[in-house]
Amino acid sequence: MSKAEKPAPLARVLVVDDQPAFRRLLARILDEAGYEVEEAADGHIALALARKRPVHLILTDIRMPGMDGHALLAKVRQEMPETQIVLLTAFGSVPDAVEAMKQGAFDYLTKPLANPDELKLVVERALQHRRLLDAEAVRQSETDVDLVCADPAMLQIYEQVKRLAPTQATVLLTGESGTGKEVIARTLHALSTRRTGAFVAVNCAALSEGLLDSELFGHEKGSFTGADKQRRGRFELADGGTLLLDEVGEMSPALQAKLLRVLQERQVVRVGGAATLTVDVRVIAATHRDLKARVAAGTFREDLYYRLAVVPVHLPPLRERKTDIMALAKHFLDKVGRRYGRPGLRLDPPAEEAMVRYTWPGNVRELYNVVERSVVLSHGHLIGTSDLALGVGESAQPVGDTLNLANLEREAIHRALVQTSGNRREAADLLGISLRALQYKLNEYGLR
C-alpha cells in the first residue's frame, strides 16, 4: 500500500530521543504500525510540538541534555494531563523510570529495544488506557448535563439540538439570563463527535478587554506586566472540542475583529507572540442581548454576527414554559436533596401552585437557587410555600395586588437585578436608566 493510500492514523505519537538513529528506528516501527509519528531531539522541542498540536502519546528518553524526560513529564502532566507518557531508559536506570511512573508516566521500555512487538504492545496499552479515560469523561459529561424539559417548545428545541450536535455548525444561543443557554451548549457538545475533547466556557462580560484578549488567545511570557509565564488561551485548550463564548455581545470592537479572523482562518496568535497556531474548535456563542439591534446600532460587527448565527436557537423564558417549572423543580429537588443528605423531599400542593404561579424573573437559575434554599431551610419531608421564599422573601402575588406605579417599578428593578445576577450597571442598561438613578431607586425601595 502506498503512502497516499494509507488509512487514517490510529493516533498521534511523539518520539523524543537525542540519539537520531534510535529515534528514527522507533518512528519507523510506529509509522509502519499505522500511527502518525513526529520526532523531537529534546524535551523543549517536544513540548513546543505538543503545545502546537495535541498528541495522544509521548515516547521519551529519560536522560537527555537540556530538558530531560522527568522535566518533560512534569510539564505534560501539568498542561495536557490527557496525554499518555511512556519512558525509554537504559537498563541501569530502571529505578528512575519506576519513580517517574509514580509521577504519572504510564509505562517504560528499556534500551536497546529488544523486540519491536514489545514497543507496539506498550503503545497500544497506553492508548487503550487513554480511550478508557475518554469514555469515562464522556459518560461523566453526559451525566452532568441537566437538560430537563417537558414544555412543547423546549422539546422542539431539544430535537433541533440532537440534529445539530453531530455537525460542525456554529450555533448562536439567545434568550434571557438564566434560561439554560450553557446547558444547551453542553448538550450540543456531549452529543457531538467532539465529546471526547474539552468543553471550555468563557464569560465575555466578566473580563476587561485586555484580560479577555489573553484569556481567549493566550499570551507569551513578558508580553505585559504580570505575564510571568506563557499561558495557553481558551481556543488552544478547546482544540478538538467545543468553546462556548458566553455573553458574546459584550465583546469590544477590537476583539470582535480578532474573533472573526479566528473563525475564518482557524488560527490564533498569542498576545505578545509571533507564532501562528492552528486550532480545531467548534464555537458556540450565547447572549441575552439583541445582536441584530446592536448590529443596526453599529456596536456589533455584521460579518461576525452572520459567522456566529449560522444556526440561531432562541430559548424562551421560564414564565412561558409553565410545564417545565415542576419538571425542573422536581429534578433539582432530587439532585440537591441527595447532595445535602436529604433524599425523598417533596413539595406540598400549595408550594407547587405557588411555583407555577410565580413569574421567575431569574428563569432556571433562580429556580435552582430557590430549590437549594428550600432544601437547606425546610424541616421534615414536605417543603411548603414559606420554605420557598419566592422573590427573595416575597411570595407570588395576584396581579391585581400589584397594579400601582411604585409596586410595578420595584418589581421591574428586582427583575432586572435578578436577570443580571446583581450587576447594577447591566441592570440600569436593561431598565434604560442611569446607574445613579438606579442607585437612588434601590435606596428608596430598600432593595439590596
CSV table of C-alpha atoms in Angstrom, one decimal, residues 62-380:
chain,number,residue,atom,x,y,z
A,62,ILE,CA,14.8,9.9,30.4
A,63,ARG,CA,18.4,11.0,30.1
A,64,MET,CA,18.7,13.9,27.6
A,65,PRO,CA,20.6,17.2,27.5
A,66,GLY,CA,18.5,20.4,28.2
A,67,MET,CA,15.0,19.3,29.3
A,68,ASP,CA,15.2,15.6,30.3
A,69,GLY,CA,12.3,13.1,30.4
A,70,HIS,CA,11.4,13.9,34.1
A,71,ALA,CA,11.0,17.6,33.3
A,72,LEU,CA,9.1,16.9,30.2
A,73,LEU,CA,6.8,14.5,32.1
A,74,ALA,CA,6.1,17.2,34.8
A,75,LYS,CA,5.2,19.8,32.1
A,76,VAL,CA,3.0,17.5,30.2
A,77,ARG,CA,1.1,16.3,33.3
A,78,GLN,CA,0.5,20.0,34.2
A,79,GLU,CA,-0.5,21.3,30.8
A,80,MET,CA,-2.0,18.3,28.9
A,81,PRO,CA,-2.9,15.6,31.5
A,82,GLU,CA,-4.8,13.5,29.0
A,83,THR,CA,-1.6,12.8,27.0
A,84,GLN,CA,0.0,9.4,27.9
A,85,ILE,CA,3.7,9.1,28.6
A,86,VAL,CA,5.9,6.0,28.0
A,87,LEU,CA,9.6,6.3,29.1
A,88,LEU,CA,12.7,5.0,27.5
A,89,THR,CA,15.6,4.1,29.8
A,90,ALA,CA,18.8,2.2,29.9
A,91,PHE,CA,18.7,-1.0,32.0
A,92,GLY,CA,20.7,0.6,34.8
A,93,SER,CA,18.2,3.5,35.2
A,94,VAL,CA,15.1,1.4,35.7
A,95,PRO,CA,14.6,2.8,39.2
A,96,ASP,CA,14.4,6.3,37.6
A,97,ALA,CA,11.6,5.0,35.3
A,98,VAL,CA,9.7,3.4,38.2
A,99,GLU,CA,9.8,6.6,40.1
A,100,ALA,CA,8.6,8.5,37.0
A,101,MET,CA,5.6,6.2,36.8
A,102,LYS,CA,4.7,7.3,40.3
A,103,GLN,CA,4.6,10.8,38.9
A,104,GLY,CA,2.1,9.9,36.2
A,105,ALA,CA,4.0,8.0,33.4
A,106,PHE,CA,2.1,5.0,32.0
A,107,ASP,CA,5.0,2.6,31.5
A,108,TYR,CA,8.6,2.3,30.5
A,109,LEU,CA,10.8,0.4,27.9
A,110,THR,CA,14.4,-0.4,28.3
A,111,LYS,CA,17.1,0.5,25.7
A,112,PRO,CA,18.2,-1.0,23.5
A,113,LEU,CA,14.9,-2.2,22.2
A,114,ALA,CA,14.7,-6.0,22.4
A,115,ASN,CA,11.6,-6.5,20.3
A,116,PRO,CA,9.6,-4.2,18.0
A,117,ASP,CA,6.4,-6.1,19.1
A,118,GLU,CA,7.1,-5.1,22.7
A,119,LEU,CA,7.1,-1.4,21.6
A,120,LYS,CA,3.8,-1.8,19.7
A,121,LEU,CA,2.2,-3.6,22.7
A,122,VAL,CA,3.1,-1.0,25.3
A,123,VAL,CA,2.0,1.8,23.0
A,124,GLU,CA,-1.3,0.1,22.3
A,125,ARG,CA,-1.9,-0.5,26.0
A,126,ALA,CA,-1.2,3.2,26.8
A,127,LEU,CA,-3.6,4.4,24.1
A,128,GLN,CA,-6.2,1.9,25.3
A,129,HIS,CA,-5.9,3.4,28.7
A,130,ARG,CA,-6.5,6.8,27.3
A,131,ARG,CA,-9.5,5.6,25.4
A,132,LEU,CA,-11.0,4.2,28.7
A,133,LEU,CA,-10.4,7.6,30.4
A,134,ASP,CA,-12.0,9.4,27.4
A,135,ALA,CA,-15.0,7.1,27.6
A,136,GLU,CA,-15.4,7.8,31.3
A,137,ALA,CA,-15.1,11.5,30.7
A,138,VAL,CA,-17.9,11.3,28.1
A,139,ARG,CA,-20.1,9.3,30.5
A,140,GLN,CA,-19.5,11.9,33.2
A,141,SER,CA,-20.1,14.9,30.9
A,142,GLU,CA,-23.4,13.3,29.8
A,143,THR,CA,-24.4,12.7,33.4
A,144,ASP,CA,-23.6,16.3,34.3
A,145,VAL,CA,-25.9,17.8,31.7
A,146,ASP,CA,-29.2,18.9,33.3
A,147,LEU,CA,-31.3,19.2,30.2
A,148,VAL,CA,-34.8,18.6,31.6
A,149,CYS,CA,-37.8,19.7,29.5
A,150,ALA,CA,-41.5,18.9,29.3
A,151,ASP,CA,-42.7,22.1,27.5
A,152,PRO,CA,-43.5,21.5,23.8
A,153,ALA,CA,-41.3,24.5,22.7
A,154,MET,CA,-38.3,23.1,24.7
A,155,LEU,CA,-38.9,19.6,23.4
A,156,GLN,CA,-38.8,21.0,19.9
A,157,ILE,CA,-35.5,22.8,20.7
A,158,TYR,CA,-34.1,19.5,22.1
A,159,GLU,CA,-34.9,17.8,18.8
A,160,GLN,CA,-33.1,20.6,17.0
A,161,VAL,CA,-30.1,20.2,19.3
A,162,LYS,CA,-29.9,16.5,18.6
A,163,ARG,CA,-29.9,17.2,14.8
A,164,LEU,CA,-27.3,20.0,15.2
A,165,ALA,CA,-24.9,18.1,17.6
A,166,PRO,CA,-23.1,15.9,15.0
A,167,THR,CA,-22.5,18.8,12.7
A,168,GLN,CA,-19.8,21.4,12.9
A,169,ALA,CA,-22.2,24.4,12.5
A,170,THR,CA,-21.6,27.4,14.7
A,171,VAL,CA,-24.7,28.0,16.9
A,172,LEU,CA,-25.9,31.2,18.5
A,173,LEU,CA,-28.0,30.7,21.6
A,174,THR,CA,-30.2,33.7,22.6
A,175,GLY,CA,-32.6,34.3,25.5
A,176,GLU,CA,-32.8,36.0,28.9
A,177,SER,CA,-30.2,35.3,31.5
A,178,GLY,CA,-30.7,32.1,33.3
A,179,THR,CA,-32.8,30.3,30.6
A,180,GLY,CA,-30.3,27.5,30.3
A,181,LYS,CA,-28.1,28.5,27.4
A,182,GLU,CA,-24.9,26.9,28.8
A,183,VAL,CA,-26.9,23.7,29.5
A,184,ILE,CA,-27.9,23.6,25.8
A,185,ALA,CA,-24.2,24.3,24.8
A,186,ARG,CA,-23.0,21.4,27.0
A,187,THR,CA,-25.7,19.1,25.5
A,188,LEU,CA,-24.5,20.0,21.9
A,189,HIS,CA,-21.0,19.1,23.0
A,190,ALA,CA,-22.0,15.9,24.8
A,191,LEU,CA,-24.0,14.6,21.8
A,192,SER,CA,-21.3,15.6,19.2
A,193,THR,CA,-18.4,13.8,17.7
A,194,ARG,CA,-16.2,16.2,19.7
A,195,ARG,CA,-17.4,14.8,23.1
A,196,THR,CA,-14.0,13.3,23.9
A,197,GLY,CA,-12.5,16.8,23.6
A,198,ALA,CA,-12.7,19.6,26.1
A,199,PHE,CA,-15.8,21.8,26.7
A,200,VAL,CA,-14.4,25.2,27.5
A,201,ALA,CA,-16.6,28.2,28.5
A,202,VAL,CA,-15.6,31.8,28.9
A,203,ASN,CA,-17.9,34.7,30.0
A,204,CYS,CA,-17.0,37.7,27.8
A,205,ALA,CA,-18.8,40.1,30.1
A,206,ALA,CA,-16.8,39.2,33.2
A,207,LEU,CA,-13.4,40.3,32.0
A,208,SER,CA,-11.9,43.6,30.8
A,209,GLU,CA,-10.8,43.8,27.1
A,210,GLY,CA,-7.2,43.2,27.9
A,211,LEU,CA,-7.9,40.2,30.2
A,212,LEU,CA,-10.4,38.7,27.7
A,213,ASP,CA,-7.8,39.0,24.9
A,214,SER,CA,-5.3,37.0,27.0
A,215,GLU,CA,-8.0,34.6,28.2
A,216,LEU,CA,-9.1,33.7,24.7
A,217,PHE,CA,-5.9,33.7,22.7
A,218,GLY,CA,-3.2,33.1,25.4
A,219,HIS,CA,-0.1,35.1,26.0
A,220,GLU,CA,3.7,34.8,25.9
A,221,LYS,CA,5.9,35.3,28.9
A,222,GLY,CA,6.7,39.0,29.4
A,223,SER,CA,4.1,40.2,26.9
A,224,PHE,CA,2.6,42.5,29.6
A,225,THR,CA,3.1,43.4,33.2
A,226,GLY,CA,2.4,40.3,35.3
A,227,ALA,CA,2.8,37.8,32.5
A,228,ASP,CA,5.5,35.9,34.3
A,229,LYS,CA,4.9,32.7,32.3
A,230,GLN,CA,3.5,31.5,29.0
A,231,ARG,CA,-0.3,30.8,29.0
A,232,ARG,CA,-2.4,28.9,26.6
A,233,GLY,CA,-5.7,30.6,25.7
A,234,ARG,CA,-9.2,29.1,25.7
A,235,PHE,CA,-9.0,28.4,21.9
A,236,GLU,CA,-5.9,26.2,22.4
A,237,LEU,CA,-7.4,24.5,25.5
A,238,ALA,CA,-10.6,23.7,23.4
A,239,ASP,CA,-8.6,22.3,20.5
A,240,GLY,CA,-10.5,19.2,19.3
A,241,GLY,CA,-13.5,20.2,21.4
A,242,THR,CA,-16.1,23.0,21.9
A,243,LEU,CA,-15.7,26.6,23.0
A,244,LEU,CA,-18.7,28.5,24.5
A,245,LEU,CA,-18.4,32.3,24.2
A,246,ASP,CA,-21.0,33.4,26.8
A,247,GLU,CA,-22.3,37.0,26.6
A,248,VAL,CA,-20.5,37.5,23.3
A,249,GLY,CA,-22.5,40.7,22.8
A,250,GLU,CA,-20.3,42.4,25.4
A,251,MET,CA,-17.1,41.9,23.4
A,252,SER,CA,-15.2,45.1,22.3
A,253,PRO,CA,-14.9,46.0,18.6
A,254,ALA,CA,-11.2,45.1,18.6
A,255,LEU,CA,-11.8,41.7,20.0
A,256,GLN,CA,-14.7,41.2,17.6
A,257,ALA,CA,-12.3,41.7,14.8
A,258,LYS,CA,-9.8,39.1,16.2
A,259,LEU,CA,-12.6,36.6,16.8
A,260,LEU,CA,-13.8,37.0,13.2
A,261,ARG,CA,-10.3,36.2,12.0
A,262,VAL,CA,-10.1,33.1,14.1
A,263,LEU,CA,-13.4,31.9,12.9
A,264,GLN,CA,-12.4,32.4,9.3
A,265,GLU,CA,-8.8,31.1,9.4
A,266,ARG,CA,-8.9,28.7,12.4
A,267,GLN,CA,-5.6,30.1,13.6
A,268,VAL,CA,-4.7,32.1,16.7
A,269,VAL,CA,-1.7,34.1,17.8
A,270,ARG,CA,-0.9,34.5,21.5
A,271,VAL,CA,-0.7,38.1,22.9
A,272,GLY,CA,2.9,39.1,22.5
A,273,GLY,CA,3.7,36.2,20.3
A,274,ALA,CA,4.5,35.7,16.6
A,275,ALA,CA,3.8,32.0,16.0
A,276,THR,CA,0.5,31.1,14.3
A,277,LEU,CA,-1.2,28.2,16.0
A,278,THR,CA,-3.8,26.1,14.1
A,279,VAL,CA,-6.9,25.2,16.2
A,280,ASP,CA,-9.8,22.9,15.5
A,281,VAL,CA,-12.6,24.3,17.7
A,282,ARG,CA,-16.4,24.3,17.4
A,283,VAL,CA,-17.6,27.7,18.6
A,284,ILE,CA,-21.0,28.2,20.3
A,285,ALA,CA,-22.0,31.7,21.2
A,286,ALA,CA,-24.6,32.9,23.7
A,287,THR,CA,-26.1,36.2,24.6
A,288,HIS,CA,-29.1,37.8,26.3
A,289,ARG,CA,-28.7,40.9,24.1
A,290,ASP,CA,-30.5,41.6,20.8
A,291,LEU,CA,-27.4,41.3,18.5
A,292,LYS,CA,-29.4,42.4,15.4
A,293,ALA,CA,-30.2,45.6,17.2
A,294,ARG,CA,-26.6,46.0,18.1
A,295,VAL,CA,-25.6,45.5,14.5
A,296,ALA,CA,-28.1,48.2,13.5
A,297,ALA,CA,-26.6,50.5,16.2
A,298,GLY,CA,-23.1,49.9,14.9
A,299,THR,CA,-21.8,48.3,18.1
A,300,PHE,CA,-21.5,44.7,16.8
A,301,ARG,CA,-20.0,43.7,13.5
A,302,GLU,CA,-22.5,42.4,11.0
A,303,ASP,CA,-20.0,40.0,9.4
A,304,LEU,CA,-19.2,38.5,12.8
A,305,TYR,CA,-23.0,38.2,13.6
A,306,TYR,CA,-23.5,36.1,10.5
A,307,ARG,CA,-20.5,34.0,11.3
A,308,LEU,CA,-21.9,33.2,14.8
A,309,ALA,CA,-25.5,32.9,13.8
A,310,VAL,CA,-25.2,30.1,11.3
A,311,VAL,CA,-27.9,28.4,13.3
A,312,PRO,CA,-29.7,30.6,15.8
A,313,VAL,CA,-31.5,28.9,18.7
A,314,HIS,CA,-33.8,31.0,21.0
A,315,LEU,CA,-34.6,29.8,24.5
A,316,PRO,CA,-38.0,31.1,25.8
A,317,PRO,CA,-38.1,32.4,29.4
A,318,LEU,CA,-39.3,30.1,32.1
A,319,ARG,CA,-42.6,32.0,32.6
A,320,GLU,CA,-43.5,30.9,29.1
A,321,ARG,CA,-42.7,27.3,29.8
A,322,LYS,CA,-45.2,26.5,32.6
A,323,THR,CA,-44.9,22.7,32.2
A,324,ASP,CA,-41.2,22.9,32.6
A,325,ILE,CA,-41.4,24.6,36.1
A,326,MET,CA,-42.4,21.5,38.0
A,327,ALA,CA,-40.3,19.1,35.9
A,328,LEU,CA,-37.2,21.2,36.7
A,329,ALA,CA,-38.2,21.7,40.3
A,330,LYS,CA,-38.5,18.0,41.0
A,331,HIS,CA,-35.3,17.2,39.1
A,332,PHE,CA,-33.4,19.9,41.1
A,333,LEU,CA,-35.1,18.8,44.4
A,334,ASP,CA,-33.9,15.2,43.9
A,335,LYS,CA,-30.4,16.3,42.9
A,336,VAL,CA,-29.9,18.9,45.7
A,337,GLY,CA,-31.6,16.7,48.3
A,338,ARG,CA,-29.2,13.8,47.7
A,339,ARG,CA,-26.2,16.2,47.8
A,340,TYR,CA,-27.3,17.6,51.2
A,341,GLY,CA,-28.2,14.1,52.5
A,342,ARG,CA,-31.9,14.7,52.4
A,343,PRO,CA,-33.3,12.3,49.7
A,344,GLY,CA,-37.1,11.9,49.3
A,345,LEU,CA,-38.1,15.6,49.8
A,346,ARG,CA,-41.3,16.7,48.1
A,347,LEU,CA,-43.2,19.9,47.5
A,348,ASP,CA,-46.7,20.2,49.1
A,349,PRO,CA,-49.6,21.2,46.8
A,350,PRO,CA,-49.7,24.9,47.8
A,351,ALA,CA,-45.9,25.1,47.2
A,352,GLU,CA,-46.3,23.6,43.7
A,353,GLU,CA,-49.2,26.0,42.9
A,354,ALA,CA,-47.1,29.0,44.1
A,355,MET,CA,-44.1,27.9,41.9
A,356,VAL,CA,-46.3,27.6,38.8
A,357,ARG,CA,-47.9,31.0,39.5
A,358,TYR,CA,-44.6,32.8,40.1
A,359,THR,CA,-43.1,34.6,37.1
A,360,TRP,CA,-39.4,33.6,37.6
A,361,PRO,CA,-37.6,36.7,36.5
A,362,GLY,CA,-34.3,34.9,37.0
A,363,ASN,CA,-35.5,31.9,35.0
A,364,VAL,CA,-34.0,28.4,35.6
A,365,ARG,CA,-31.1,29.9,37.5
A,366,GLU,CA,-33.5,31.4,40.0
A,367,LEU,CA,-35.5,28.2,40.2
A,368,TYR,CA,-32.4,26.2,41.1
A,369,ASN,CA,-31.5,28.7,43.8
A,370,VAL,CA,-35.0,28.6,45.3
A,371,VAL,CA,-34.9,24.8,45.4
A,372,GLU,CA,-31.5,24.8,47.1
A,373,ARG,CA,-32.6,27.4,49.6
A,374,SER,CA,-35.7,25.4,50.4
A,375,VAL,CA,-33.7,22.2,51.0
A,376,VAL,CA,-31.5,24.0,53.4
A,377,LEU,CA,-34.3,25.8,55.3
A,378,SER,CA,-37.1,23.2,55.4
A,379,HIS,CA,-37.9,20.7,58.1
A,380,GLY,CA,-39.3,17.2,57.5
